[in-house]
Tab-separated table of N, CA and C and ligand atoms in Angstrom:
chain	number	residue	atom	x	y	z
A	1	UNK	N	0.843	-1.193	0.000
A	1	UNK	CA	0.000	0.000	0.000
A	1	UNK	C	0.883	1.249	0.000
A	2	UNK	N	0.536	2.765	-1.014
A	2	UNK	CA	1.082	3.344	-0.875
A	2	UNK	C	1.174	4.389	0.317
A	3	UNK	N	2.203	4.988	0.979
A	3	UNK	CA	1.415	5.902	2.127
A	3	UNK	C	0.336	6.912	1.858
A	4	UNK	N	-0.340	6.801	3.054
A	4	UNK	CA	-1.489	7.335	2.586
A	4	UNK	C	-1.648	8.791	4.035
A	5	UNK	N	-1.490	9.796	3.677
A	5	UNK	CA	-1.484	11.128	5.002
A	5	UNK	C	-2.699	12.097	4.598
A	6	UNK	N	-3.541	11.919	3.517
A	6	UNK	CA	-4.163	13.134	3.304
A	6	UNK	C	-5.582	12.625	2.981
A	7	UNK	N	-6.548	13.314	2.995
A	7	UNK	CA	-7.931	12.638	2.637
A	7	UNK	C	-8.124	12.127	1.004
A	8	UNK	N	-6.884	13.018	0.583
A	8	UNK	CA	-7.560	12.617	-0.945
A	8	UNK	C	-6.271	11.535	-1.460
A	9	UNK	N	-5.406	11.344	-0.538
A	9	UNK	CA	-4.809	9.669	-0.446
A	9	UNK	C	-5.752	8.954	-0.428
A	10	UNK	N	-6.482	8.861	0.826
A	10	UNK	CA	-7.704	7.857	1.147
A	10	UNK	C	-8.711	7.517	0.194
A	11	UNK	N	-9.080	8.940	-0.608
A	11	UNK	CA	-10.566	8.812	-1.611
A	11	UNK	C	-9.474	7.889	-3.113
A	12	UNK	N	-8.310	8.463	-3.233
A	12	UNK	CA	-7.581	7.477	-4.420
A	12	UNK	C	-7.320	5.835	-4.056
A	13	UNK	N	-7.134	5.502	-2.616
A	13	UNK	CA	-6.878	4.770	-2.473
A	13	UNK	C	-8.212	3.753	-2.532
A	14	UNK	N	-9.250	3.979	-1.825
A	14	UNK	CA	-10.765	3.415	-1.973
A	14	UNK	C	-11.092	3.322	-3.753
A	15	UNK	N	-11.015	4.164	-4.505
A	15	UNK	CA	-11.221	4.197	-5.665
A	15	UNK	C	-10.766	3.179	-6.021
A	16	UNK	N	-9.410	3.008	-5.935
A	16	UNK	CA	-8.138	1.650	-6.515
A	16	UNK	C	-8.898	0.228	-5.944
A	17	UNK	N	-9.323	0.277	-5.195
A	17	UNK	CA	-9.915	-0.703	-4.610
A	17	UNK	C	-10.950	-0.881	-5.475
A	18	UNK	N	-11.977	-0.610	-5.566
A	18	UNK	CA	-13.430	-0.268	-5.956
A	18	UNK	C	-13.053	-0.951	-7.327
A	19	UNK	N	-12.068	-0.518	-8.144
A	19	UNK	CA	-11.675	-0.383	-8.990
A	19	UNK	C	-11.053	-1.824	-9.403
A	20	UNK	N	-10.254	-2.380	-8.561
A	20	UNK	CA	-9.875	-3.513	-8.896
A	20	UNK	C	-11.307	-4.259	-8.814
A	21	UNK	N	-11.898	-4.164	-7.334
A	21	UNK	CA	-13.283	-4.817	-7.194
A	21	UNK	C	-13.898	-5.665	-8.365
A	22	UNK	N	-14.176	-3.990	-9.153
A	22	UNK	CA	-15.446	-4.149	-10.612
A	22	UNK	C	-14.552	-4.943	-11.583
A	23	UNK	N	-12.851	-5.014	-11.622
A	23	UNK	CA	-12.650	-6.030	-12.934
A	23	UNK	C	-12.559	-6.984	-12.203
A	24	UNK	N	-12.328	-7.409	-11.098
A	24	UNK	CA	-12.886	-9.027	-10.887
A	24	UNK	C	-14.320	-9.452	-11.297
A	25	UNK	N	-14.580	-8.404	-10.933
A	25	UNK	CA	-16.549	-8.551	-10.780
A	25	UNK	C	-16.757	-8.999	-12.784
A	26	UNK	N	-16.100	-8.210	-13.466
A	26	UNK	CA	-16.461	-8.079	-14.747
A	26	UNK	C	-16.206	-9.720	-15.453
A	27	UNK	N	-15.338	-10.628	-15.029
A	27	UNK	CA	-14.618	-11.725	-15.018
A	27	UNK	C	-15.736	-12.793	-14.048
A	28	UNK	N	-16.002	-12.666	-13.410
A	28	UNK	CA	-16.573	-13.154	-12.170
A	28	UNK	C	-18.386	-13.484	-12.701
A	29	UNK	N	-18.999	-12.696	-13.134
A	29	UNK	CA	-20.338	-12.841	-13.526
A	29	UNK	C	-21.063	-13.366	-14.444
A	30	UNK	N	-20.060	-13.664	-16.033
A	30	UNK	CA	-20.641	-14.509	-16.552
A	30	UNK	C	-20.460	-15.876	-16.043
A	31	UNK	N	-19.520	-16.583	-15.291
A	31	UNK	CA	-19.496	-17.794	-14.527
A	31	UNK	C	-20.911	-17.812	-13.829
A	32	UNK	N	-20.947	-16.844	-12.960
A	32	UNK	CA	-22.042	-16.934	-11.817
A	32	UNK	C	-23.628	-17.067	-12.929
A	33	UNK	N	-23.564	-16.222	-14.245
A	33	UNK	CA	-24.613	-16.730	-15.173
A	33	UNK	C	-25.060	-17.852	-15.306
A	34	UNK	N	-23.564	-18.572	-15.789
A	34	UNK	CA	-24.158	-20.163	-16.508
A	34	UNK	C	-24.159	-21.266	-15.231
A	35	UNK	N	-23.904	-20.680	-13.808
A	35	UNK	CA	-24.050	-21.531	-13.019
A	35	UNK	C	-25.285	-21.391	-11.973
A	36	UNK	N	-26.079	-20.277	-12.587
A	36	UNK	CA	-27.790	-20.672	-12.321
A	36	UNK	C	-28.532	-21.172	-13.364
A	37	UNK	N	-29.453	-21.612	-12.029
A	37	UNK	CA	-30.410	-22.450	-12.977
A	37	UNK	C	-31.993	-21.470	-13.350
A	38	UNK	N	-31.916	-20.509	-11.995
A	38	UNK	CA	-33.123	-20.013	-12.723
A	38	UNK	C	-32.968	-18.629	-13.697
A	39	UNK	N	-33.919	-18.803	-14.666
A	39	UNK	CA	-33.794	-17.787	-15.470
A	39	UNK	C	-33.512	-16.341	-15.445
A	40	UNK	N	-34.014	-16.101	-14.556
A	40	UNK	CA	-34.470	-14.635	-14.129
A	40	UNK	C	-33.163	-14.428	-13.319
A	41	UNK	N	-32.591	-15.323	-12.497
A	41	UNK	CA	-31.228	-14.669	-11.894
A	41	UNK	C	-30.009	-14.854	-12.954
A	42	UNK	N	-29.654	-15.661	-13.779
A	42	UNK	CA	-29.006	-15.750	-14.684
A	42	UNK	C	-29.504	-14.235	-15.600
A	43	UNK	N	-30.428	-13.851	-16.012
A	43	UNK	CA	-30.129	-12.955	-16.513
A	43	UNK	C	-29.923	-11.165	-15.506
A	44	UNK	N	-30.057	-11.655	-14.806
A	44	UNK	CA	-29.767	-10.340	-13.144
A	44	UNK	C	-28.348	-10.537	-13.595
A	45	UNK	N	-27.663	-11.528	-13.354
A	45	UNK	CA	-26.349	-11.606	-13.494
A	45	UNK	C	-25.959	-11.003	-15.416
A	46	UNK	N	-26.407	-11.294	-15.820
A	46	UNK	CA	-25.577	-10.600	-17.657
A	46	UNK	C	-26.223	-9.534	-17.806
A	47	UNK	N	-27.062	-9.060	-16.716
A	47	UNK	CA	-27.432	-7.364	-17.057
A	47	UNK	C	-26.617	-6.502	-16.168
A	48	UNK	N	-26.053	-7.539	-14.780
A	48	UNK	CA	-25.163	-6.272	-13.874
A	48	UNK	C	-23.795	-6.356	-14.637
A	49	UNK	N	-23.335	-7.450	-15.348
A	49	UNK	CA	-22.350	-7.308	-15.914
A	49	UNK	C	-22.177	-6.171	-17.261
A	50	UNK	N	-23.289	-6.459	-17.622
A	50	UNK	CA	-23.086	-5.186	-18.431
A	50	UNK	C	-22.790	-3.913	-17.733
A	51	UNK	N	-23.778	-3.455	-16.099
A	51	UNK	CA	-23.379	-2.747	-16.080
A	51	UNK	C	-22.340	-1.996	-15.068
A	52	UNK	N	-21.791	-3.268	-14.963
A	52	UNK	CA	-20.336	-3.347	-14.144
A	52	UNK	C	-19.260	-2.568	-15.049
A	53	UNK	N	-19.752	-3.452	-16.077
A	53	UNK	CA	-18.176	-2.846	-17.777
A	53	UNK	C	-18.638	-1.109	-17.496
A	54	UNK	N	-19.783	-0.629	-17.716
A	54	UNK	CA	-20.260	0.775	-17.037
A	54	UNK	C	-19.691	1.072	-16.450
A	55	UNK	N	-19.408	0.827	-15.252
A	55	UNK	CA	-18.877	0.978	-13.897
A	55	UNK	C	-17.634	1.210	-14.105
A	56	UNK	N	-16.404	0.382	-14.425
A	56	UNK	CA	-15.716	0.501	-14.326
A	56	UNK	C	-15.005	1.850	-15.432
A	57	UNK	N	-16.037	1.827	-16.659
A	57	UNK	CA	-15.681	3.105	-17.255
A	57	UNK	C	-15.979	4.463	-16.714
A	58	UNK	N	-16.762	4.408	-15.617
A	58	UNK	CA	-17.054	5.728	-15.081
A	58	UNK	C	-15.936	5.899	-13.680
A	59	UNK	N	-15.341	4.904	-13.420
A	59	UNK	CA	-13.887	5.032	-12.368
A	59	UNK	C	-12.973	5.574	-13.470
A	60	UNK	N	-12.939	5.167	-14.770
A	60	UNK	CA	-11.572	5.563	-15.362
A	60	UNK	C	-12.173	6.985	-15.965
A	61	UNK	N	-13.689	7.427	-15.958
A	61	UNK	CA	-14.125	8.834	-15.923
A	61	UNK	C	-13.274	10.081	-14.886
A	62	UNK	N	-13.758	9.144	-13.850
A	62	UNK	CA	-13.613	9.816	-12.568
A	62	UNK	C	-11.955	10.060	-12.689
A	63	UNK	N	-11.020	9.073	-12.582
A	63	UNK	CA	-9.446	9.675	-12.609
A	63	UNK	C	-9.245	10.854	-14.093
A	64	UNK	N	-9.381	10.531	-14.939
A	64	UNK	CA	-9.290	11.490	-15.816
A	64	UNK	C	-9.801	12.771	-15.597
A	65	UNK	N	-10.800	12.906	-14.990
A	65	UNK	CA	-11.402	14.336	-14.466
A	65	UNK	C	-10.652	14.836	-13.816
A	66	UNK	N	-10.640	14.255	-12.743
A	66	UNK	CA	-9.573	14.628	-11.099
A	66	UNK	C	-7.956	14.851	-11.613
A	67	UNK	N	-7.192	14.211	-13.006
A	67	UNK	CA	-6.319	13.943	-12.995
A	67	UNK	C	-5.395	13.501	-11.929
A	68	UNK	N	-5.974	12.118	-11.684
A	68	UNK	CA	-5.084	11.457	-10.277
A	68	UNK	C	-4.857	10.034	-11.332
A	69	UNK	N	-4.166	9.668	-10.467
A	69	UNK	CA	-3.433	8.214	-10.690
A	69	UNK	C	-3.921	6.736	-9.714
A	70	UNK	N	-4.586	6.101	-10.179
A	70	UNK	CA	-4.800	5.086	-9.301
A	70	UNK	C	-3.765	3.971	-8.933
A	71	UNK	N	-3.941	3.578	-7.859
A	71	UNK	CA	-2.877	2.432	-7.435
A	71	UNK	C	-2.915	1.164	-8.054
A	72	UNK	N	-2.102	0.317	-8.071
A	72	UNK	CA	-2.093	-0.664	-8.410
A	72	UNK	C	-2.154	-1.976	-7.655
A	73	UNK	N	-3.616	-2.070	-6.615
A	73	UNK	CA	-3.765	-3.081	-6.059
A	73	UNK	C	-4.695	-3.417	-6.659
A	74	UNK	N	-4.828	-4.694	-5.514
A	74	UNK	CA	-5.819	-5.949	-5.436
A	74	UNK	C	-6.990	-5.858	-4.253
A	75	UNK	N	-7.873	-5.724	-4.952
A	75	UNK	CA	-9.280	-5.880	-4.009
A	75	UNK	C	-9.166	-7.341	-3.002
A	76	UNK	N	-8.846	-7.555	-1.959
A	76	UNK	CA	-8.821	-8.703	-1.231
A	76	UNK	C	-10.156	-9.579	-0.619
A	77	UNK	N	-10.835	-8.288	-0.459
A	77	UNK	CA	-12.159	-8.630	0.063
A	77	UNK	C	-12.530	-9.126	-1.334
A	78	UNK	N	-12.631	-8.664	-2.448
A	78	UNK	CA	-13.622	-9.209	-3.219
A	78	UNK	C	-13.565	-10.572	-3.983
A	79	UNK	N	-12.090	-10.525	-3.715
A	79	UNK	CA	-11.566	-12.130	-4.034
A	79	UNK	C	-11.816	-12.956	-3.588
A	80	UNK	N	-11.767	-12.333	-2.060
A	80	UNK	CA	-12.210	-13.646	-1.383
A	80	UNK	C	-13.828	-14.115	-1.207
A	81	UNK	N	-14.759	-13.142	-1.918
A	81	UNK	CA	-15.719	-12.996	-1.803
A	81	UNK	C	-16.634	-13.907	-3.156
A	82	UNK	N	-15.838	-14.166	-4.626
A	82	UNK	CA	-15.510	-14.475	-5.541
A	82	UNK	C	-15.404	-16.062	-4.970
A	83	UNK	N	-14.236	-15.919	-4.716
A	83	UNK	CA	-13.635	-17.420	-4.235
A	83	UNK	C	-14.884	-18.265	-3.318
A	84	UNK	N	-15.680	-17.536	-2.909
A	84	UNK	CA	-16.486	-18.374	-1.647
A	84	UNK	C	-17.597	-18.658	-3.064
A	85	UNK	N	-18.136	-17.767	-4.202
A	85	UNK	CA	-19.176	-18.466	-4.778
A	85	UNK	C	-18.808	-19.351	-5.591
A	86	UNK	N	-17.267	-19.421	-6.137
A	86	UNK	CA	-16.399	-20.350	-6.713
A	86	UNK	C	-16.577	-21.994	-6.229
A	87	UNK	N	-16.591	-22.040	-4.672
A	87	UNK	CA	-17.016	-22.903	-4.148
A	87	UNK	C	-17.935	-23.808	-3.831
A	88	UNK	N	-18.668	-22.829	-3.956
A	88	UNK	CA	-20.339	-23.096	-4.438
A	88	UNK	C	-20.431	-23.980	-5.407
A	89	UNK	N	-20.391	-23.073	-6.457
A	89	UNK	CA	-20.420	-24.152	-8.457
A	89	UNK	C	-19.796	-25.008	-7.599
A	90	UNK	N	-18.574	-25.371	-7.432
A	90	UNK	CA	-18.074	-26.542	-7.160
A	90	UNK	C	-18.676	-27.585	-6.212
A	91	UNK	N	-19.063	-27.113	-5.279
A	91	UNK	CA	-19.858	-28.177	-4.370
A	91	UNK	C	-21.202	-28.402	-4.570
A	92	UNK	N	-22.015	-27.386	-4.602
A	92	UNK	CA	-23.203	-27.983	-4.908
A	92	UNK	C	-24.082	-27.897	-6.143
A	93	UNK	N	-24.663	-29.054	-6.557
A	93	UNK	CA	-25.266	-29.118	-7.605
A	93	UNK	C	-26.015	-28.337	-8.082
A	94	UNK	N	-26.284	-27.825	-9.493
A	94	UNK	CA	-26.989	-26.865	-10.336
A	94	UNK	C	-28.536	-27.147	-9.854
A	95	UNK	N	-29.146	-26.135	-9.290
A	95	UNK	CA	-30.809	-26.107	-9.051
A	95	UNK	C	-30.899	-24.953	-7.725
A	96	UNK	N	-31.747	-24.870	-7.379
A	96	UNK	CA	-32.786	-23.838	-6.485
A	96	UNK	C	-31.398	-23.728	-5.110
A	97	UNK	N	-31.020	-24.782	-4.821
A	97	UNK	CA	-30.253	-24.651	-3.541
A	97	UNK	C	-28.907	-23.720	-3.883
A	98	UNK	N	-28.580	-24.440	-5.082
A	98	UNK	CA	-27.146	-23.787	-5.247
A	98	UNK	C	-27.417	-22.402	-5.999
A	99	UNK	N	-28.616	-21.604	-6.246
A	99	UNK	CA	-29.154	-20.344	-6.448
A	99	UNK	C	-29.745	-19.512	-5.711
A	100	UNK	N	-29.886	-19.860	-4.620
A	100	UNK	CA	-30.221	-19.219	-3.192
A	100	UNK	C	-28.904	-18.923	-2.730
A	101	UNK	N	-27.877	-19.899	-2.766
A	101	UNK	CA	-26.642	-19.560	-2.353
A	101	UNK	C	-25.954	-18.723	-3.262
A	102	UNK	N	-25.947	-18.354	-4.644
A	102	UNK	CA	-25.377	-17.681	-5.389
A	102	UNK	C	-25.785	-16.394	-5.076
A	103	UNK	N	-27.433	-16.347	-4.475
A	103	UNK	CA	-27.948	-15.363	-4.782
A	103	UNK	C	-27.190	-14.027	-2.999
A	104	UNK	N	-27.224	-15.335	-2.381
A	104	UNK	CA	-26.492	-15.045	-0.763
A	104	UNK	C	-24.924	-14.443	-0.950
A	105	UNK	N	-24.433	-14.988	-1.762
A	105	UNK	CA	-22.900	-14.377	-2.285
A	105	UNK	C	-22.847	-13.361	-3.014
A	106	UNK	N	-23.868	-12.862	-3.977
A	106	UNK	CA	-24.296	-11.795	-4.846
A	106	UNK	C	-24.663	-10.660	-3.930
A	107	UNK	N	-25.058	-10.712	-3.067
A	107	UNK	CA	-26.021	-9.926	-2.456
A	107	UNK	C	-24.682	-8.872	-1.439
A	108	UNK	N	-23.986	-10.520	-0.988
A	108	UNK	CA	-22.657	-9.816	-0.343
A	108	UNK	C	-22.009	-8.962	-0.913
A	109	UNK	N	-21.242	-9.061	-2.336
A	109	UNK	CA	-21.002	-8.119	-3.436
A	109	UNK	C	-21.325	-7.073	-3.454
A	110	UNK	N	-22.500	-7.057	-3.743
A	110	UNK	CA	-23.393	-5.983	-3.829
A	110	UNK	C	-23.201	-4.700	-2.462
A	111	UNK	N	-23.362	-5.637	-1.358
A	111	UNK	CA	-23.360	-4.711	0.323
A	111	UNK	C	-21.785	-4.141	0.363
A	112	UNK	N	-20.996	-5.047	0.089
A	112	UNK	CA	-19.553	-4.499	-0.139
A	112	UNK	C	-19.104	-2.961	-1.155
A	113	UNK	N	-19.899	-3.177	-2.455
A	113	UNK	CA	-19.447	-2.352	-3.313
A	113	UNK	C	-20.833	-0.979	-2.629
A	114	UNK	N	-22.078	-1.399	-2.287
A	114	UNK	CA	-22.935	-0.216	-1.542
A	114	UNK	C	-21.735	0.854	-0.545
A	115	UNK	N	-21.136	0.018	0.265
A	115	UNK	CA	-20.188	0.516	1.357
A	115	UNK	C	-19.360	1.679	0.751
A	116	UNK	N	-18.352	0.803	-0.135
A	116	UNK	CA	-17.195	1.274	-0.292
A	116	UNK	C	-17.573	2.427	-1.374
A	117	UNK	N	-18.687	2.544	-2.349
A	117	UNK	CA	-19.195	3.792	-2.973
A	117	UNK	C	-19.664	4.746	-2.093
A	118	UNK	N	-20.747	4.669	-0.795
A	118	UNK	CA	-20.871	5.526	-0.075
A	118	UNK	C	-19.822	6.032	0.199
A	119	UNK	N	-18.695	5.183	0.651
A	119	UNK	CA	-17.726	6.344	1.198
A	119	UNK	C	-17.268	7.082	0.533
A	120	UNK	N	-16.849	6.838	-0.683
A	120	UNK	CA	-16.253	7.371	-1.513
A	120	UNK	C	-16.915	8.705	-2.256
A	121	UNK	N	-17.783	8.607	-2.034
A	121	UNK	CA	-19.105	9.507	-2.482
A	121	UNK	C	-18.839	11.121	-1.702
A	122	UNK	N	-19.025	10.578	0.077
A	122	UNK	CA	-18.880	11.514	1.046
A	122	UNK	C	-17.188	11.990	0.798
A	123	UNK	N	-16.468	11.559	0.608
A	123	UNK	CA	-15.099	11.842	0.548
A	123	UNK	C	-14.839	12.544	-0.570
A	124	UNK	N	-15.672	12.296	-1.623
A	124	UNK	CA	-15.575	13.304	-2.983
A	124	UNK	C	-16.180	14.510	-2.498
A	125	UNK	N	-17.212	14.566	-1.677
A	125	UNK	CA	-17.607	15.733	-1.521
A	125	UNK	C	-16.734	16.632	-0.815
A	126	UNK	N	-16.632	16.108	-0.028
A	126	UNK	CA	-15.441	16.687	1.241
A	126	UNK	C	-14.386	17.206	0.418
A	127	UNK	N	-13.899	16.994	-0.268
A	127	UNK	CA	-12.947	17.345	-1.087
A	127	UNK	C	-13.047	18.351	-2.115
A	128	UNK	N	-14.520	18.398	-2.764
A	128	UNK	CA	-14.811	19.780	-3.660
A	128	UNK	C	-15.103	18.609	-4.945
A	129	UNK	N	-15.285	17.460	-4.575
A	129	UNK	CA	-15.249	16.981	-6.187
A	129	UNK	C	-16.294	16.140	-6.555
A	130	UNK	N	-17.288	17.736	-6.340
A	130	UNK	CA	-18.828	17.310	-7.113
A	130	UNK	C	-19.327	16.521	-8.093
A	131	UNK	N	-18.237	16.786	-9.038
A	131	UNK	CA	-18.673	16.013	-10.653
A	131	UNK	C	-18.549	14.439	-9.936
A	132	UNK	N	-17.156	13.978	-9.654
A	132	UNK	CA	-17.215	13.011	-9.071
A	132	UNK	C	-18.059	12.126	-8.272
A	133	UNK	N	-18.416	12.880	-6.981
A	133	UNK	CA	-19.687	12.298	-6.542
A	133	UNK	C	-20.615	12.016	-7.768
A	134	UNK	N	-21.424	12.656	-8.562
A	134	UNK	CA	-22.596	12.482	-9.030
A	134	UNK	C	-22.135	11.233	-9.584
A	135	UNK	N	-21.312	10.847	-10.402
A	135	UNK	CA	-20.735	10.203	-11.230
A	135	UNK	C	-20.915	8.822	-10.273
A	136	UNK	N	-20.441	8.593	-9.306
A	136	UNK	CA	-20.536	7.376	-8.573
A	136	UNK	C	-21.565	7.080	-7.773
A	137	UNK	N	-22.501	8.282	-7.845
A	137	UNK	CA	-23.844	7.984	-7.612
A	137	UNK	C	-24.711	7.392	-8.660
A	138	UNK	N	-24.150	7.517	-9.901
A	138	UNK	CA	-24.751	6.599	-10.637
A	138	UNK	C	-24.810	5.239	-10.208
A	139	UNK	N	-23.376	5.139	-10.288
A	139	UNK	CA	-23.241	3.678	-9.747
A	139	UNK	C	-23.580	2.797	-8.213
A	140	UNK	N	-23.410	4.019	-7.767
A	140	UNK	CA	-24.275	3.409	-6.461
A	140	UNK	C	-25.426	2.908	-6.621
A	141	UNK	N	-26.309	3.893	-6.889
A	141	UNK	CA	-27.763	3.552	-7.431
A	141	UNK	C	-28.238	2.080	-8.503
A	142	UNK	N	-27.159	1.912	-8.959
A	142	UNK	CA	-27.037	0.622	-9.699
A	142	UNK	C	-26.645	-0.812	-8.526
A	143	UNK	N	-26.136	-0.542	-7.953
A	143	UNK	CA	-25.450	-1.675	-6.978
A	143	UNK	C	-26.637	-1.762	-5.954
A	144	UNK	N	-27.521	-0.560	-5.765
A	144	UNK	CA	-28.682	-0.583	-4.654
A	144	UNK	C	-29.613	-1.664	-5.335
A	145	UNK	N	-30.067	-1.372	-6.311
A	145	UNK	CA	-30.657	-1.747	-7.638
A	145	UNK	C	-30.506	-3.325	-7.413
A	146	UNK	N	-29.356	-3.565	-8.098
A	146	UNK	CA	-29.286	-4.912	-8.084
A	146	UNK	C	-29.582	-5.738	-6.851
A	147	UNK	N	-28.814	-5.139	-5.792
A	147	UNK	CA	-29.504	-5.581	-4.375
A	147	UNK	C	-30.296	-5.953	-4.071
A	148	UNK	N	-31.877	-5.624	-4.633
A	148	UNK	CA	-33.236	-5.244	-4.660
A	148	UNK	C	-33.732	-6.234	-5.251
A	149	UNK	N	-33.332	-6.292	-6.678
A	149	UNK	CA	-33.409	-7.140	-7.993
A	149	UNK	C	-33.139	-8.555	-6.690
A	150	UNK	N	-32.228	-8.726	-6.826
A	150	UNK	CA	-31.868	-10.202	-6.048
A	150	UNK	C	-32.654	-10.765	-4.962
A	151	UNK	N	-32.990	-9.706	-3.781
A	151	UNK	CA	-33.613	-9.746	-2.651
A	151	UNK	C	-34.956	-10.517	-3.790
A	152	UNK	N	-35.873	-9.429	-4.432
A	152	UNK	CA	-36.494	-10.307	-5.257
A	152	UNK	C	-36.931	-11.399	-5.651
A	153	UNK	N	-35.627	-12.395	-6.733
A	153	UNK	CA	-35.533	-12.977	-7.089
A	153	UNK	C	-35.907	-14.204	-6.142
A	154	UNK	N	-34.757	-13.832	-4.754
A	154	UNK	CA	-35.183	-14.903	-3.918
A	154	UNK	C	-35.901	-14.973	-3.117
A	155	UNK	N	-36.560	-13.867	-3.346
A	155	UNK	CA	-38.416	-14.135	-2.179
A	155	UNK	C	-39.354	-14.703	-3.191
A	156	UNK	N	-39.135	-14.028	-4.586
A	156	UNK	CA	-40.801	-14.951	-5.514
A	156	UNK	C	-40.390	-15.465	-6.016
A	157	UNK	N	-39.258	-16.396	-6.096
A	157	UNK	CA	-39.360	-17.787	-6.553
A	157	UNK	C	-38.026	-18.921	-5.827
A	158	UNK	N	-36.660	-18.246	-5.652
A	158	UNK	CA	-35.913	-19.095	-6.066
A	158	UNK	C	-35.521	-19.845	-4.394
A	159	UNK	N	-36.264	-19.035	-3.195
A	159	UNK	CA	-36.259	-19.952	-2.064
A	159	UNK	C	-37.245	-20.892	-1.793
A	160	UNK	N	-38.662	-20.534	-2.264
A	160	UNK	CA	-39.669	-21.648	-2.316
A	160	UNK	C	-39.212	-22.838	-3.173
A	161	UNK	N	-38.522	-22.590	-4.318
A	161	UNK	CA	-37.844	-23.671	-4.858
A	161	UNK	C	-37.279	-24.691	-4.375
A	162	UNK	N	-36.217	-23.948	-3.441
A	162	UNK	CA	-35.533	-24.506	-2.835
A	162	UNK	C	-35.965	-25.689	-1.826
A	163	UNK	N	-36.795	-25.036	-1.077
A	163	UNK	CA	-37.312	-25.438	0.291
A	163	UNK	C	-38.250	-26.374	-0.381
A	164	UNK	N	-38.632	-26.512	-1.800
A	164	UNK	CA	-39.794	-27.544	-2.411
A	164	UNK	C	-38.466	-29.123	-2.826
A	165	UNK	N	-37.204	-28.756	-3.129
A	165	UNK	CA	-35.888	-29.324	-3.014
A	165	UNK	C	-36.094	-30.511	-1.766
A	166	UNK	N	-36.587	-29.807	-0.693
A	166	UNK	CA	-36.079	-30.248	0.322
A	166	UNK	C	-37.188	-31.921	0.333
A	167	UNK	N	-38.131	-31.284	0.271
A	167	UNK	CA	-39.883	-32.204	0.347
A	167	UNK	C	-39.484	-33.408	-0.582
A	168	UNK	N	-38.608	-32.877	-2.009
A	168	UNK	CA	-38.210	-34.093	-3.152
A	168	UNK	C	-37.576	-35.302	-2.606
A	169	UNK	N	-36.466	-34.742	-1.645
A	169	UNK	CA	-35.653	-35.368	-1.502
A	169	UNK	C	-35.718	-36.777	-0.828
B	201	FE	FE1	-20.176	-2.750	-9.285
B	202	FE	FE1	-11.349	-3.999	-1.094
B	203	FE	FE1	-22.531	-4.626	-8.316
């Protein structure tokens, strides 16, 4: 990590983060596509990816405006966050159970990138860098969004599924 003494260390440094975040995320979602089974979350997943690729063009908005330089890390949290639905596909079988759980790992994503945009949001302001904020309020509003979308998904259909899984068995 580079040292960091000033607030607008901190708002570059969260950005870099955020930033690595969304290209895992961009890599990360068509997997999580073809490894549901229900329709409607498979396509939740190839519409946030689209507008993740968004996302990440409005971070490389945001440095070009500001003329700052982002760091060159690694999102840790989100890897490891990645890695846990990785586990998933792998262990449990394609249907309602293992899409409740995708949808439980998605959702985490989602609360992670809510976080780390709020802050970043308040820290643009603090700083004078209005355009900025608005700009990642787009994207906030998108990550709330999807949140919503998912919560959704798995109240009208894909936990009754599940729990109908259970009765089969
Ligand atoms: Fe995102
Ligand atoms: Fe992170
Ligand atoms: Fe997201």
């Amino acid at each position: 990590m580079k040292r960091i003494t000033t607030l607008e260390d901190a708002f570059i440094h969260g950005l870099s983060d955020i930033y690595s975040a969304e290209k895992q995320l961009t890599k990360a979602l068509s997997k999580l596509a073809r490894a549901s089974s229900n329709r409607e979350l498979s396509e939740g997943f190839e519409d946030h990816l689209e507008e993740t690729q968004g996302q990440v063009e409005r971070i490389e908005k945001v440095v070009d405006n500001l003329e700052i330089k982002l760091e060159r890390i690694r999102c840790r949290a989100m890897e490891g966050l990645i890695e846990e639905s990785q586990e998933v596909i792998s262990e449990i079988e394609k249907g309602p159970v293992r899409d409740a759980m995708l949808i439980a790992g998605a959702q985490k994503v989602e609360h992670y990138e809510i976080a780390s945009y709020g802050c970043l949001i308040e820290m643009a302001k603090q700083l004078g860098y209005d355009d900025a904020a608005d700009i990642l309020e787009d994207t906030l509003d998108e990550e709330k969004a999807t949140d919503e979308r998912l919560t959704e998904i798995a109240t009208s259909q894909v936990n009754e599924e599940a729990l109908e899984m259970d009765v089969a068995a």
